[in-house]
Amino acid sequence: EAQVTQNPRYLITVTGKKLTVTCSQNMNHEYMSWYRQDPGLGLRQIYYSMNVEVTDKGDVPEGYKVSRKEKRNFPLILESPSPNQTSLYFCASSLAGRGEETQYFGPGTRLLVL
Amino acid sequence: AQKITQTQPGMFVQEKEAVTLDCTYDTSDQSYGLFWYKQPSSGEMIFLIYQGSYDEQNATEGRYSLNFQKARKSANLVISASQLGDSAMYFCAMSPRASSGSARQLTFGSGTQLTVLP
């Protein structure tokens, strides 16, 4: 089944404790991206990656890191989480051609930083 | 910069009736794509429908259709014959229809919460 998976789905942590949210896709997509969703703000892009070893900042990159060492994986790293990073996080992927390029989303990760 | 505006925070519709969810956008790109996503209470983001800026016909996918008015920069979602399972948050989004090697950032609106009444 073609899908984007994220782990963990739910996470409660404390300020300053490093964490990683994993994202994996099995569709051989070149493009992957991380979004955060906050009430009243819709989804905002954190980081994106055009391909292996190619990453760039989105609209709200502060406090986050990413890496793309393999095509299928795109982990999101919070080196020192803070309460304002409490949010719902989505990973998404798509093809990188000239076509429709619909982005397919993972199930989301709910993060609470105390 | 791109901007998506959804002016209806919440909408109600009677089961089996049609409903239109509004979306207006602003962009300086000549070529772009418009998307609608559904987010049920379980939280996942489900792709519904896509419209390319150069597509002459309005997109349709089953009970979903996109009323695209380029001159007005609007891309309203029409759901026909509403079902109870359509109750969800709906997001309009757009992306530049970039050539290979360019960013594909999706810009989202703030969403419309649709409630279908029995």
Short mmCIF file of N, CA and C in Angstrom, two decimals, chain B residues 18-117:
data_model
loop_
_atom_site.label_atom_id
_atom_site.label_comp_id
_atom_site.label_asym_id
_atom_site.label_seq_id
_atom_site.Cartn_x
_atom_site.Cartn_y
_atom_site.Cartn_z
N ALA B 18 -26.38 20.22 -1.34
CA ALA B 18 -25.07 20.64 -1.82
C ALA B 18 -24.55 21.81 -0.98
N VAL B 19 -23.24 21.93 -0.92
CA VAL B 19 -22.63 23.03 -0.16
C VAL B 19 -21.40 23.53 -0.91
N THR B 20 -21.17 24.82 -0.83
CA THR B 20 -20.01 25.44 -1.46
C THR B 20 -19.10 26.03 -0.39
N LEU B 21 -17.84 25.65 -0.43
CA LEU B 21 -16.84 26.19 0.49
C LEU B 21 -15.96 27.16 -0.30
N ASP B 22 -15.84 28.36 0.22
CA ASP B 22 -15.17 29.42 -0.53
C ASP B 22 -13.65 29.40 -0.34
N CYS B 23 -12.96 29.78 -1.40
CA CYS B 23 -11.51 29.91 -1.36
C CYS B 23 -11.09 30.97 -2.37
N THR B 24 -10.38 31.97 -1.91
CA THR B 24 -9.77 32.93 -2.84
C THR B 24 -8.27 32.89 -2.62
N TYR B 25 -7.54 33.26 -3.66
CA TYR B 25 -6.10 33.16 -3.58
C TYR B 25 -5.44 34.39 -4.20
N ASP B 26 -4.20 34.55 -3.87
CA ASP B 26 -3.43 35.65 -4.42
C ASP B 26 -2.05 35.12 -4.75
N THR B 27 -1.62 35.34 -5.98
CA THR B 27 -0.30 34.90 -6.38
C THR B 27 0.16 35.71 -7.56
N SER B 28 1.46 35.82 -7.71
CA SER B 28 2.03 36.47 -8.88
C SER B 28 2.52 35.44 -9.90
N ASP B 29 2.41 34.16 -9.55
CA ASP B 29 2.83 33.11 -10.48
C ASP B 29 1.84 32.99 -11.62
N GLN B 30 2.36 32.68 -12.81
CA GLN B 30 1.50 32.49 -13.97
C GLN B 30 0.91 31.09 -14.01
N SER B 31 1.67 30.15 -13.46
CA SER B 31 1.24 28.77 -13.49
C SER B 31 1.24 28.21 -12.07
N TYR B 32 0.12 27.64 -11.69
CA TYR B 32 0.00 27.18 -10.31
C TYR B 32 -1.06 26.09 -10.23
N GLY B 33 -1.06 25.40 -9.11
CA GLY B 33 -2.06 24.38 -8.86
C GLY B 33 -2.85 24.72 -7.62
N LEU B 34 -4.10 24.32 -7.63
CA LEU B 34 -5.00 24.55 -6.49
C LEU B 34 -5.50 23.20 -6.00
N PHE B 35 -5.52 23.04 -4.70
CA PHE B 35 -5.85 21.77 -4.09
C PHE B 35 -6.89 21.97 -2.98
N TRP B 36 -7.66 20.93 -2.77
CA TRP B 36 -8.50 20.87 -1.58
C TRP B 36 -8.18 19.59 -0.82
N TYR B 37 -8.06 19.77 0.50
CA TYR B 37 -7.82 18.64 1.38
C TYR B 37 -8.92 18.59 2.44
N LYS B 38 -9.21 17.38 2.89
CA LYS B 38 -10.19 17.16 3.96
C LYS B 38 -9.46 16.63 5.18
N GLN B 39 -9.81 17.18 6.33
CA GLN B 39 -9.21 16.70 7.57
C GLN B 39 -10.33 16.31 8.54
N PRO B 40 -10.64 15.02 8.64
CA PRO B 40 -11.65 14.59 9.62
C PRO B 40 -11.13 14.74 11.04
N SER B 41 -11.98 14.47 11.99
CA SER B 41 -11.60 14.65 13.39
C SER B 41 -10.45 13.74 13.81
N SER B 42 -10.24 12.68 13.07
CA SER B 42 -9.11 11.78 13.36
C SER B 42 -7.76 12.40 13.02
N GLY B 43 -7.77 13.48 12.23
CA GLY B 43 -6.55 14.26 12.04
C GLY B 43 -5.81 14.11 10.73
N GLU B 44 -6.04 13.03 9.99
CA GLU B 44 -5.26 12.87 8.76
C GLU B 44 -5.69 13.86 7.69
N MET B 45 -4.82 14.13 6.76
CA MET B 45 -5.08 15.04 5.65
C MET B 45 -5.34 14.20 4.41
N ILE B 46 -6.53 14.35 3.84
CA ILE B 46 -6.95 13.53 2.70
C ILE B 46 -7.08 14.43 1.48
N PHE B 47 -6.34 14.10 0.43
CA PHE B 47 -6.41 14.86 -0.81
C PHE B 47 -7.76 14.62 -1.48
N LEU B 48 -8.43 15.70 -1.92
CA LEU B 48 -9.73 15.58 -2.56
C LEU B 48 -9.69 15.86 -4.05
N ILE B 49 -9.11 17.00 -4.43
CA ILE B 49 -9.26 17.45 -5.81
C ILE B 49 -8.18 18.45 -6.15
N TYR B 50 -7.83 18.49 -7.43
CA TYR B 50 -6.77 19.37 -7.94
C TYR B 50 -7.27 20.12 -9.17
N GLN B 51 -6.83 21.38 -9.29
CA GLN B 51 -7.13 22.19 -10.48
C GLN B 51 -5.86 22.91 -10.90
N GLY B 52 -5.46 22.74 -12.14
CA GLY B 52 -4.32 23.48 -12.66
C GLY B 52 -4.78 24.82 -13.20
N SER B 53 -3.93 25.81 -13.10
CA SER B 53 -4.34 27.16 -13.49
C SER B 53 -4.62 27.27 -14.99
N TYR B 54 -4.05 26.35 -15.80
CA TYR B 54 -4.29 26.41 -17.24
C TYR B 54 -5.32 25.38 -17.70
N ASP B 55 -5.91 24.69 -16.75
CA ASP B 55 -6.96 23.73 -17.11
C ASP B 55 -8.21 24.50 -17.49
N GLU B 56 -8.77 24.19 -18.64
CA GLU B 56 -9.94 24.94 -19.12
C GLU B 56 -11.23 24.47 -18.45
N GLN B 57 -11.26 23.22 -18.09
CA GLN B 57 -12.47 22.70 -17.46
C GLN B 57 -12.30 22.63 -15.95
N ASN B 58 -13.40 22.83 -15.25
CA ASN B 58 -13.38 22.67 -13.80
C ASN B 58 -13.17 21.20 -13.44
N ALA B 59 -12.34 20.98 -12.42
CA ALA B 59 -12.07 19.62 -11.99
C ALA B 59 -13.27 19.02 -11.27
N THR B 60 -13.46 17.73 -11.46
CA THR B 60 -14.49 17.00 -10.72
C THR B 60 -13.91 15.66 -10.27
N GLU B 61 -14.32 15.24 -9.08
CA GLU B 61 -13.93 13.93 -8.53
C GLU B 61 -15.12 13.42 -7.74
N GLY B 62 -15.94 12.59 -8.37
CA GLY B 62 -17.11 12.07 -7.68
C GLY B 62 -18.06 13.18 -7.27
N ARG B 63 -18.32 13.29 -5.97
CA ARG B 63 -19.23 14.33 -5.48
C ARG B 63 -18.56 15.68 -5.29
N TYR B 64 -17.26 15.73 -5.54
CA TYR B 64 -16.52 16.98 -5.38
C TYR B 64 -16.30 17.64 -6.73
N SER B 65 -16.51 18.93 -6.79
CA SER B 65 -16.14 19.69 -7.98
C SER B 65 -15.53 21.01 -7.53
N LEU B 66 -14.68 21.52 -8.37
CA LEU B 66 -13.98 22.76 -8.05
C LEU B 66 -14.47 23.83 -9.01
N ASN B 67 -15.07 24.87 -8.47
CA ASN B 67 -15.56 25.99 -9.28
C ASN B 67 -14.44 27.01 -9.39
N PHE B 68 -13.70 26.92 -10.50
CA PHE B 68 -12.49 27.72 -10.71
C PHE B 68 -12.84 28.94 -11.54
N GLN B 69 -12.62 30.12 -10.96
CA GLN B 69 -12.82 31.37 -11.66
C GLN B 69 -11.52 32.15 -11.59
N LYS B 70 -10.73 32.01 -12.65
CA LYS B 70 -9.37 32.53 -12.64
C LYS B 70 -9.34 34.05 -12.51
N ALA B 71 -10.22 34.73 -13.22
CA ALA B 71 -10.21 36.20 -13.18
C ALA B 71 -10.52 36.71 -11.78
N ARG B 72 -11.35 35.99 -11.07
CA ARG B 72 -11.70 36.38 -9.71
C ARG B 72 -10.75 35.78 -8.69
N LYS B 73 -9.84 34.94 -9.13
CA LYS B 73 -8.91 34.24 -8.25
C LYS B 73 -9.66 33.51 -7.15
N SER B 74 -10.63 32.73 -7.58
CA SER B 74 -11.37 31.93 -6.62
C SER B 74 -11.37 30.47 -7.06
N ALA B 75 -11.42 29.58 -6.08
CA ALA B 75 -11.37 28.14 -6.33
C ALA B 75 -12.27 27.45 -5.31
N ASN B 76 -13.55 27.64 -5.44
CA ASN B 76 -14.51 27.13 -4.46
C ASN B 76 -14.74 25.64 -4.62
N LEU B 77 -14.87 24.95 -3.52
CA LEU B 77 -15.17 23.52 -3.53
C LEU B 77 -16.67 23.33 -3.39
N VAL B 78 -17.24 22.55 -4.27
CA VAL B 78 -18.66 22.21 -4.21
C VAL B 78 -18.79 20.73 -3.87
N ILE B 79 -19.51 20.45 -2.81
CA ILE B 79 -19.80 19.06 -2.43
C ILE B 79 -21.28 18.83 -2.69
N SER B 80 -21.57 17.89 -3.55
CA SER B 80 -22.98 17.60 -3.85
C SER B 80 -23.47 16.47 -2.95
N ALA B 81 -24.75 16.47 -2.69
CA ALA B 81 -25.38 15.38 -1.93
C ALA B 81 -24.58 15.07 -0.66
N SER B 82 -24.50 16.03 0.22
CA SER B 82 -23.68 15.90 1.43
C SER B 82 -24.07 14.66 2.24
N GLN B 83 -23.04 14.07 2.83
CA GLN B 83 -23.22 12.91 3.69
C GLN B 83 -22.68 13.23 5.09
N LEU B 84 -23.17 12.49 6.08
CA LEU B 84 -22.71 12.74 7.44
C LEU B 84 -21.19 12.61 7.55
N GLY B 85 -20.62 11.71 6.77
CA GLY B 85 -19.18 11.50 6.79
C GLY B 85 -18.38 12.65 6.18
N ASP B 86 -19.08 13.60 5.58
CA ASP B 86 -18.38 14.78 5.02
C ASP B 86 -18.05 15.79 6.11
N SER B 87 -18.59 15.63 7.29
CA SER B 87 -18.27 16.55 8.39
C SER B 87 -16.79 16.48 8.69
N ALA B 88 -16.12 17.61 8.52
CA ALA B 88 -14.67 17.66 8.65
C ALA B 88 -14.20 19.09 8.46
N MET B 89 -12.91 19.29 8.64
CA MET B 89 -12.27 20.56 8.30
C MET B 89 -11.77 20.44 6.86
N TYR B 90 -11.99 21.50 6.07
CA TYR B 90 -11.58 21.49 4.68
C TYR B 90 -10.58 22.63 4.45
N PHE B 91 -9.47 22.27 3.82
CA PHE B 91 -8.42 23.24 3.54
C PHE B 91 -8.23 23.42 2.04
N CYS B 92 -8.16 24.66 1.65
CA CYS B 92 -7.76 25.03 0.30
C CYS B 92 -6.26 25.31 0.31
N ALA B 93 -5.56 24.93 -0.74
CA ALA B 93 -4.12 25.14 -0.79
C ALA B 93 -3.70 25.40 -2.22
N MET B 94 -2.55 26.04 -2.36
CA MET B 94 -2.03 26.26 -3.71
C MET B 94 -0.53 26.07 -3.73
N SER B 95 -0.02 25.79 -4.92
CA SER B 95 1.40 25.56 -5.09
C SER B 95 1.79 26.07 -6.46
N PRO B 96 2.97 26.67 -6.58
CA PRO B 96 3.43 27.02 -7.92
C PRO B 96 3.63 25.75 -8.72
N ARG B 97 3.24 25.80 -9.98
CA ARG B 97 3.42 24.63 -10.83
C ARG B 97 4.80 24.73 -11.44
N ALA B 98 5.77 24.39 -10.63
CA ALA B 98 7.15 24.70 -10.96
C ALA B 98 7.74 23.68 -11.91
N SER B 99 8.74 24.10 -12.60
CA SER B 99 9.52 23.17 -13.41
C SER B 99 10.41 22.37 -12.48
N SER B 100 10.97 21.34 -13.01
CA SER B 100 11.80 20.45 -12.20
C SER B 100 12.91 21.22 -11.52
N GLY B 101 13.15 20.95 -10.29
CA GLY B 101 14.21 21.59 -9.53
C GLY B 101 13.75 22.75 -8.70
N SER B 102 12.50 23.15 -8.80
CA SER B 102 12.01 24.28 -8.02
C SER B 102 11.20 23.79 -6.84
N ALA B 103 11.00 24.69 -5.92
CA ALA B 103 10.25 24.33 -4.71
C ALA B 103 8.79 24.08 -5.02
N ARG B 104 8.16 23.25 -4.23
CA ARG B 104 6.74 22.97 -4.39
C ARG B 104 6.02 23.24 -3.08
N GLN B 105 6.21 24.42 -2.58
CA GLN B 105 5.62 24.73 -1.29
C GLN B 105 4.12 24.85 -1.43
N LEU B 106 3.41 24.14 -0.59
CA LEU B 106 1.98 24.28 -0.50
C LEU B 106 1.65 25.38 0.51
N THR B 107 0.86 26.34 0.08
CA THR B 107 0.36 27.38 0.99
C THR B 107 -1.09 27.07 1.29
N PHE B 108 -1.42 27.00 2.58
CA PHE B 108 -2.76 26.60 3.00
C PHE B 108 -3.57 27.78 3.51
N GLY B 109 -4.88 27.69 3.34
CA GLY B 109 -5.78 28.59 4.03
C GLY B 109 -6.00 28.13 5.45
N SER B 110 -6.80 28.88 6.19
CA SER B 110 -7.01 28.57 7.61
C SER B 110 -8.08 27.51 7.82
N GLY B 111 -8.79 27.15 6.76
CA GLY B 111 -9.74 26.05 6.85
C GLY B 111 -11.17 26.46 7.12
N THR B 112 -12.09 25.58 6.73
CA THR B 112 -13.52 25.72 7.00
C THR B 112 -14.02 24.44 7.65
N GLN B 113 -14.63 24.57 8.81
CA GLN B 113 -15.19 23.41 9.50
C GLN B 113 -16.61 23.18 8.99
N LEU B 114 -16.82 22.07 8.30
CA LEU B 114 -18.14 21.74 7.75
C LEU B 114 -18.82 20.73 8.67
N THR B 115 -20.06 21.03 9.00
CA THR B 115 -20.88 20.10 9.78
C THR B 115 -22.11 19.75 8.95
N VAL B 116 -22.30 18.45 8.74
CA VAL B 116 -23.47 17.97 8.00
C VAL B 116 -24.51 17.52 9.01
N LEU B 117 -25.69 18.08 8.90
CA LEU B 117 -26.77 17.81 9.85
C LEU B 117 -27.70 16.73 9.33
#
